[in-house]
Amino acid sequence: MRERLALSRPKTGACGLTGSWRVFRPVVDREKCNQCGICEIHCPDGVIDEELNIDLDFCKGCGVCANVCPKKAITMVREER
Amino acid sequence: MSTISEIPKEEYIKTCTAACAGCSSSLCLRYVLKAAGPDTVLVIPACCTSVIQGVYPNTSFNVPVYNIAFAAAAACASGMSKAFRSAGKKTNVIAYAGDGGTVDIGIQSLSGAFERGTDFLYICYDNEAYGNTGMQRSGATPLGAVTTTTPGGKGEFKKDLDRIVAAHNPPYMATACSAYPLDLYKKVKKALSIEGPKFIHILAPCPPGWRYESDRTIEMGKLAVKTGSWVLWEREYGKLTVSGPSKAAMKNPLPLEEYLKGQGRFKRVTPEIINELQQAVIKNLERVRKEEEGIC
């Protein structure tokens, strides 16, 4: 029945590994970070977890986290490929 | 105002949608679904959100989604909600549509559904153009903005959708902005606790369409609110309240140039048009202030 209805099922990575889109990679300076979690709140794709680790398989490198960080603990570094 | 700790940790969008880097619509959708919870059905007309879900047989949305034609989102959502209620289910039905699907093409079904008064939530995320097809002018595009169909800048003002919806006297309507996700979360939560047709209008800055760098999405939204060009308020049973982030802007808005100069779409705008836009902002702020004080 499901097959005939052509339903899509939820799956991680349904749009591929979007991390390959990235030009700049976010790098967190743990010395400066005060764990406020503002980056996690504003991440458009929700790739920052509760411990504030960034999932680089999916991070698109938009740089919103670096821009909103009040401590300026995140820097965007060019990817070398 | 909600605090960070109140927000549930569950994500209903699996990593990762195909949205552009820095997309504020996917940021808004995260918070809409966090507020709505797992017992939710999304009705999505043609818009960016119908594209970013993923490719069959996979999807990145972890809630049921019904994709429907442009003109029918509100009609579908209102029928679906009616069916759920007759079956005795409390499932939230949310129509999540872009500005083209609300302001231009979907407005007749929106008006019809609000007139029938069925229990559903209509969310319009407004990036002020048809973003999905490459930024063509929509009724929500502001005066002076360059789009692919208005290369010299749009000659008309933005359609005031909120006053059109307000004319239907819904029990709850609000405006929100992607730069204030906690405010958005609180508003969606409140809307879903009220019975009847609800409406939330979200300003969603769009990096490729508005032509600014993707990291400034939050900054743009905050500037829109601080300059008073976008006012955050909620109207519950006809009583308007201005929300926290907009209170400072109501008293003392920043000059509108601060908001316009960061965007490539306003690069060639003349000082006369900036003045016209500024006057419109002042007039709108005055109208909101009067309504809040109960003068009109």
Coordinates of C-alpha atoms in Angstrom, one line a residue:
Chain A
M1 CA 0.0 0.0 0.0
R2 CA 2.7 2.4 1.1
E3 CA 4.7 1.7 -2.0
R4 CA 1.8 2.5 -4.3
L5 CA 1.1 5.7 -2.5
A6 CA 4.7 6.9 -3.2
L7 CA 5.3 8.2 0.3
S8 CA 8.7 9.5 1.2
R9 CA 10.2 8.3 4.5
P10 CA 12.2 10.4 6.9
K11 CA 16.0 9.7 6.7
T12 CA 19.1 11.5 7.8
G13 CA 21.0 12.8 4.8
A14 CA 17.9 12.8 2.6
C15 CA 19.5 15.6 0.6
G16 CA 23.0 14.2 0.6
L17 CA 26.0 15.3 2.7
T18 CA 25.4 19.0 2.5
G19 CA 28.8 19.6 4.2
S20 CA 30.3 19.3 0.7
W21 CA 28.8 22.7 -0.1
R22 CA 31.0 24.4 2.4
V23 CA 33.6 27.0 1.4
F24 CA 34.4 28.2 5.0
R25 CA 34.5 25.9 8.0
P26 CA 33.5 27.0 11.5
V27 CA 36.3 26.5 14.0
V28 CA 35.4 26.9 17.7
D29 CA 37.9 28.3 20.2
R30 CA 37.0 26.4 23.4
E31 CA 39.1 28.9 25.5
K32 CA 36.8 31.8 24.5
C33 CA 33.5 29.8 24.4
N34 CA 31.3 30.3 27.5
Q35 CA 28.7 27.6 26.4
C36 CA 25.9 30.2 26.1
G37 CA 24.3 28.2 23.3
I38 CA 23.3 31.2 21.1
C39 CA 25.0 29.5 18.1
E40 CA 22.9 26.4 18.6
I41 CA 19.7 28.5 18.7
H42 CA 20.4 30.4 15.5
C43 CA 21.8 27.5 13.4
P44 CA 19.4 27.4 10.4
D45 CA 20.0 23.6 9.9
G46 CA 20.3 22.5 13.5
V47 CA 23.7 20.9 13.0
I48 CA 25.0 22.1 16.4
D49 CA 24.3 19.7 19.3
E50 CA 23.8 20.3 23.0
E51 CA 27.5 20.1 23.7
L52 CA 28.0 22.7 21.0
N53 CA 29.8 20.3 18.6
I54 CA 29.3 21.2 15.0
D55 CA 28.4 18.3 12.6
L56 CA 30.8 18.9 9.7
D57 CA 29.1 16.2 7.6
F58 CA 26.1 18.5 7.2
C59 CA 27.3 22.1 8.1
K60 CA 26.9 24.2 5.0
G61 CA 29.3 26.8 6.3
C62 CA 26.8 29.8 6.2
G63 CA 28.7 31.5 9.1
V64 CA 25.6 32.5 11.1
C65 CA 27.1 30.9 14.2
A66 CA 30.3 33.0 13.9
N67 CA 28.2 36.1 13.3
V68 CA 25.9 35.7 16.3
C69 CA 28.6 34.5 18.8
P70 CA 28.9 37.2 21.5
K71 CA 32.4 36.1 22.5
K72 CA 33.6 35.9 18.9
A73 CA 34.8 32.3 19.7
I74 CA 33.9 30.9 16.2
T75 CA 36.1 31.8 13.2
M76 CA 35.4 30.8 9.6
V77 CA 38.4 29.2 8.0
R78 CA 38.7 28.5 4.3
E79 CA 38.4 24.8 3.4
E80 CA 41.4 23.2 1.7
R81 CA 40.4 20.7 -0.9
Chain B
M1 CA 9.5 36.0 26.9
S2 CA 10.5 32.3 26.7
T3 CA 13.9 31.3 27.8
I4 CA 16.3 29.0 26.1
S5 CA 15.7 26.2 28.6
E6 CA 12.0 26.0 27.8
I7 CA 12.7 25.1 24.1
P8 CA 12.5 21.3 23.6
K9 CA 15.7 19.7 22.4
E10 CA 13.9 17.4 19.9
E11 CA 14.5 18.3 16.2
Y12 CA 11.7 17.4 13.8
I13 CA 13.9 18.1 10.8
K14 CA 16.5 15.5 10.2
T15 CA 19.9 16.8 9.1
C16 CA 19.9 18.3 6.6
T17 CA 17.5 20.0 4.3
A18 CA 18.5 21.2 0.8
A19 CA 17.9 24.8 1.8
C20 CA 20.5 27.4 0.8
A21 CA 23.3 28.2 3.4
G22 CA 21.9 30.7 5.9
C23 CA 18.3 30.1 5.0
S24 CA 16.0 31.7 7.6
S25 CA 13.0 29.7 6.5
S26 CA 14.5 26.4 7.6
L27 CA 15.4 28.1 10.9
C28 CA 11.8 29.2 11.3
L29 CA 10.5 25.8 10.5
R30 CA 12.7 24.2 13.2
Y31 CA 11.0 26.4 15.8
V32 CA 7.5 26.0 14.4
L33 CA 7.9 22.2 14.6
K34 CA 9.5 22.4 18.1
A35 CA 6.5 24.3 19.3
A36 CA 3.9 22.1 17.6
G37 CA 5.4 18.7 18.6
P38 CA 5.1 15.4 16.9
D39 CA 1.3 15.3 16.5
T40 CA 1.4 17.7 13.6
V41 CA 0.6 17.7 9.9
L42 CA 2.2 20.3 7.6
V43 CA 0.4 21.4 4.5
I44 CA 2.9 23.0 2.1
P45 CA 2.0 24.6 -1.2
A46 CA 4.6 25.3 -3.9
C47 CA 7.4 27.3 -2.2
C48 CA 11.0 26.8 -1.1
T49 CA 9.9 24.4 1.6
S50 CA 8.3 22.0 -0.9
V51 CA 11.7 21.9 -2.6
I52 CA 14.1 21.5 0.3
Q53 CA 12.4 18.3 1.7
G54 CA 14.7 16.0 -0.2
V55 CA 14.3 13.6 -3.1
Y56 CA 11.8 10.6 -3.2
P57 CA 12.0 8.0 -1.5
N58 CA 13.6 10.0 1.3
T59 CA 12.6 13.2 3.1
S60 CA 14.3 15.2 5.8
F61 CA 11.0 16.2 7.5
N62 CA 10.1 13.9 10.4
V63 CA 6.4 14.9 10.5
P64 CA 3.7 14.1 7.9
V65 CA 3.8 16.6 5.0
Y66 CA 1.1 17.1 2.4
N67 CA 2.4 18.9 -0.7
I68 CA -0.4 20.8 -2.5
A69 CA -0.9 23.2 -5.4
F70 CA -0.2 26.9 -4.9
A71 CA -3.8 28.1 -4.7
A72 CA -5.1 25.4 -2.3
A73 CA -3.0 25.4 0.9
A74 CA -5.5 27.0 3.2
A75 CA -8.4 25.1 1.7
C76 CA -6.6 21.8 2.1
A77 CA -5.5 22.6 5.7
S78 CA -9.0 23.6 6.7
G79 CA -10.6 20.4 5.2
M80 CA -7.9 18.3 6.8
S81 CA -8.5 19.9 10.2
K82 CA -12.2 19.4 9.9
A83 CA -11.7 15.7 9.1
F84 CA -9.3 15.3 12.1
R85 CA -11.8 17.0 14.5
S86 CA -14.7 14.8 13.3
A87 CA -12.6 11.7 14.0
G88 CA -12.0 13.1 17.5
K89 CA -8.3 13.8 16.9
K90 CA -6.4 16.8 18.3
T91 CA -3.7 16.8 15.6
N92 CA -2.3 20.3 14.8
V93 CA -2.7 21.3 11.1
I94 CA -0.2 23.9 10.0
A95 CA -0.2 25.4 6.5
Y96 CA 3.4 26.6 5.9
A97 CA 3.4 28.8 2.8
G98 CA 5.7 31.4 1.3
D99 CA 4.7 35.0 0.5
G100 CA 3.8 34.2 -3.2
G101 CA 1.5 31.4 -2.1
T102 CA -0.2 33.7 0.5
V103 CA -0.2 37.2 -0.8
D104 CA -0.8 36.6 -4.5
I105 CA -1.9 33.1 -5.5
G106 CA -3.3 31.6 -2.3
I107 CA -5.2 34.6 -1.0
Q108 CA -8.7 33.4 -2.1
S109 CA -8.4 30.0 -0.3
L110 CA -6.9 31.8 2.8
S111 CA -9.8 34.1 2.9
G112 CA -12.3 31.3 2.4
A113 CA -10.7 29.2 5.2
F114 CA -10.7 32.1 7.6
E115 CA -14.3 32.9 6.9
R116 CA -15.3 29.2 7.6
G117 CA -13.4 29.5 10.9
T118 CA -11.9 26.0 10.9
D119 CA -9.3 25.2 13.5
F120 CA -5.8 25.4 11.8
L121 CA -2.7 27.6 11.8
Y122 CA -1.6 29.4 8.7
I123 CA 2.0 30.5 8.7
C124 CA 3.3 32.8 5.9
Y125 CA 7.1 33.0 5.8
D126 CA 7.8 36.1 3.8
N127 CA 11.1 36.6 1.9
E128 CA 9.5 39.3 -0.2
A129 CA 9.7 37.5 -3.6
Y130 CA 9.3 34.2 -5.3
G131 CA 12.5 32.8 -4.0
N132 CA 12.1 29.2 -5.2
T133 CA 12.1 30.1 -8.9
G134 CA 14.9 32.7 -8.7
M135 CA 13.5 35.8 -7.1
Q136 CA 10.7 37.2 -9.2
R137 CA 8.6 40.1 -7.9
S138 CA 5.6 39.2 -5.7
G139 CA 2.9 41.3 -4.0
A140 CA 5.1 41.3 -0.9
T141 CA 8.2 42.8 -2.5
P142 CA 8.9 46.3 -1.0
L143 CA 9.1 49.5 -3.0
G144 CA 12.5 50.0 -4.7
A145 CA 13.7 46.4 -4.4
V146 CA 15.4 44.8 -7.4
T147 CA 14.2 41.4 -8.5
T148 CA 14.7 39.5 -11.7
T149 CA 11.4 40.8 -13.0
T150 CA 11.8 44.4 -11.7
P151 CA 15.5 45.1 -12.7
G152 CA 15.0 48.8 -12.1
G153 CA 13.4 48.4 -8.7
K154 CA 9.8 47.7 -7.9
G155 CA 7.5 50.7 -8.3
E156 CA 4.8 49.8 -5.9
F157 CA 4.5 49.4 -2.1
K158 CA 4.3 46.0 -0.3
K159 CA 0.8 44.6 0.0
D160 CA -0.4 44.9 3.6
L161 CA -1.4 41.3 4.1
D162 CA -1.8 41.6 7.9
R163 CA -4.7 44.2 7.5
I164 CA -6.4 41.9 4.9
V165 CA -6.2 39.0 7.4
A166 CA -7.2 41.2 10.3
A167 CA -10.4 42.0 8.4
H168 CA -11.5 38.4 8.9
N169 CA -11.3 38.9 12.7
P170 CA -9.3 35.7 13.5
P171 CA -9.0 34.8 17.2
Y172 CA -5.2 35.0 17.0
M173 CA -2.7 36.6 14.6
A174 CA 0.9 37.7 15.0
T175 CA 4.0 38.8 13.2
A176 CA 7.4 37.2 13.9
C177 CA 10.9 37.4 12.6
S178 CA 13.4 34.6 12.0
A179 CA 16.0 36.6 14.0
Y180 CA 14.0 36.1 17.2
P181 CA 13.3 32.4 17.3
L182 CA 12.3 32.3 20.9
D183 CA 9.6 34.9 20.2
L184 CA 8.4 32.8 17.3
Y185 CA 8.4 29.7 19.4
K186 CA 6.2 31.4 22.0
K187 CA 3.8 32.7 19.4
V188 CA 3.3 29.4 17.7
K189 CA 2.8 27.7 21.1
K190 CA 0.1 30.3 22.0
A191 CA -1.5 30.1 18.5
L192 CA -1.9 26.3 18.8
S193 CA -3.5 26.6 22.2
I194 CA -6.4 28.7 20.7
E195 CA -9.2 27.2 18.7
G196 CA -10.1 28.6 15.3
P197 CA -8.2 30.0 12.4
K198 CA -4.8 31.5 13.4
F199 CA -2.3 33.4 11.3
I200 CA 1.4 34.1 11.8
H201 CA 3.4 36.3 9.4
I202 CA 7.2 35.7 9.6
L203 CA 9.8 37.9 8.0
A204 CA 12.4 35.5 6.6
P205 CA 15.5 37.3 5.2
C206 CA 16.8 35.4 2.1
P207 CA 20.6 35.7 1.5
P208 CA 20.6 34.9 -2.3
G209 CA 17.5 36.9 -3.0
W210 CA 18.2 40.0 -0.9
R211 CA 21.8 39.8 -2.0
Y212 CA 23.8 39.8 1.2
E213 CA 26.3 37.3 2.6
S214 CA 24.8 34.2 4.2
D215 CA 26.3 34.9 7.7
R216 CA 24.2 38.1 8.1
T217 CA 20.8 36.4 8.1
I218 CA 20.2 37.1 11.8
E219 CA 21.7 40.6 11.6
M220 CA 19.3 41.5 8.7
G221 CA 16.2 40.3 10.7
K222 CA 17.3 42.2 13.7
L223 CA 17.9 45.4 11.7
A224 CA 14.4 45.0 10.1
V225 CA 12.9 45.0 13.6
K226 CA 15.2 47.7 15.0
T227 CA 14.5 50.2 12.2
G228 CA 10.7 49.6 12.6
S229 CA 10.4 48.3 9.0
W230 CA 9.0 45.1 10.5
V231 CA 7.0 45.4 13.8
L232 CA 6.5 42.3 16.0
W233 CA 3.1 42.2 17.6
E234 CA 0.3 39.8 18.4
R235 CA -3.4 40.4 18.3
E236 CA -5.5 38.1 20.5
Y237 CA -9.3 38.5 20.1
G238 CA -8.8 41.9 18.7
K239 CA -6.4 43.2 21.4
L240 CA -3.0 44.2 20.0
T241 CA 0.2 43.9 22.0
V242 CA 3.6 44.9 20.7
S243 CA 6.2 42.1 21.5
G244 CA 9.4 42.7 23.5
P245 CA 12.0 43.1 20.7
S246 CA 9.9 45.8 18.9
K247 CA 9.3 47.9 22.0
A248 CA 12.5 49.9 21.6
A249 CA 11.9 50.4 17.9
M250 CA 8.4 51.8 18.6
K251 CA 9.9 54.6 20.7
N252 CA 13.2 55.2 18.9
P253 CA 13.7 53.4 15.5
L254 CA 17.1 53.4 13.8
P255 CA 17.2 55.2 10.4
L256 CA 16.0 52.9 7.6
E257 CA 19.2 53.3 5.6
E258 CA 21.0 51.0 8.1
Y259 CA 18.7 48.2 7.0
L260 CA 18.7 49.0 3.3
K261 CA 22.4 49.6 2.8
G262 CA 23.4 46.0 3.6
Q263 CA 21.2 44.5 0.9
G264 CA 22.2 44.3 -2.8
R265 CA 18.6 44.5 -3.9
F266 CA 18.4 48.1 -2.6
K267 CA 21.7 49.1 -4.1
R268 CA 20.3 51.5 -6.7
V269 CA 17.5 52.9 -4.7
T270 CA 17.3 56.7 -4.9
P271 CA 17.1 59.0 -1.8
E272 CA 13.5 59.9 -2.8
I273 CA 12.4 56.3 -2.6
I274 CA 14.3 55.9 0.8
N275 CA 12.4 58.9 2.0
E276 CA 9.1 57.4 0.8
L277 CA 9.9 54.1 2.5
Q278 CA 10.9 55.9 5.7
Q279 CA 7.6 57.8 5.8
A280 CA 5.7 54.6 5.3
V281 CA 7.5 53.1 8.3
I282 CA 6.7 56.1 10.5
K283 CA 3.1 56.0 9.4
N284 CA 2.9 52.2 10.2
L285 CA 4.6 52.6 13.6
E286 CA 2.1 55.4 14.4
R287 CA -0.8 53.2 13.4
V288 CA 0.4 50.3 15.6
R289 CA 1.0 52.6 18.5
K290 CA -2.5 54.1 18.3
E291 CA -4.1 50.6 18.0
E292 CA -2.1 49.4 21.1
E293 CA -3.3 52.4 23.1
G294 CA -6.8 51.7 21.9
I295 CA -7.2 55.0 20.1
C296 CA -8.4 53.4 16.9

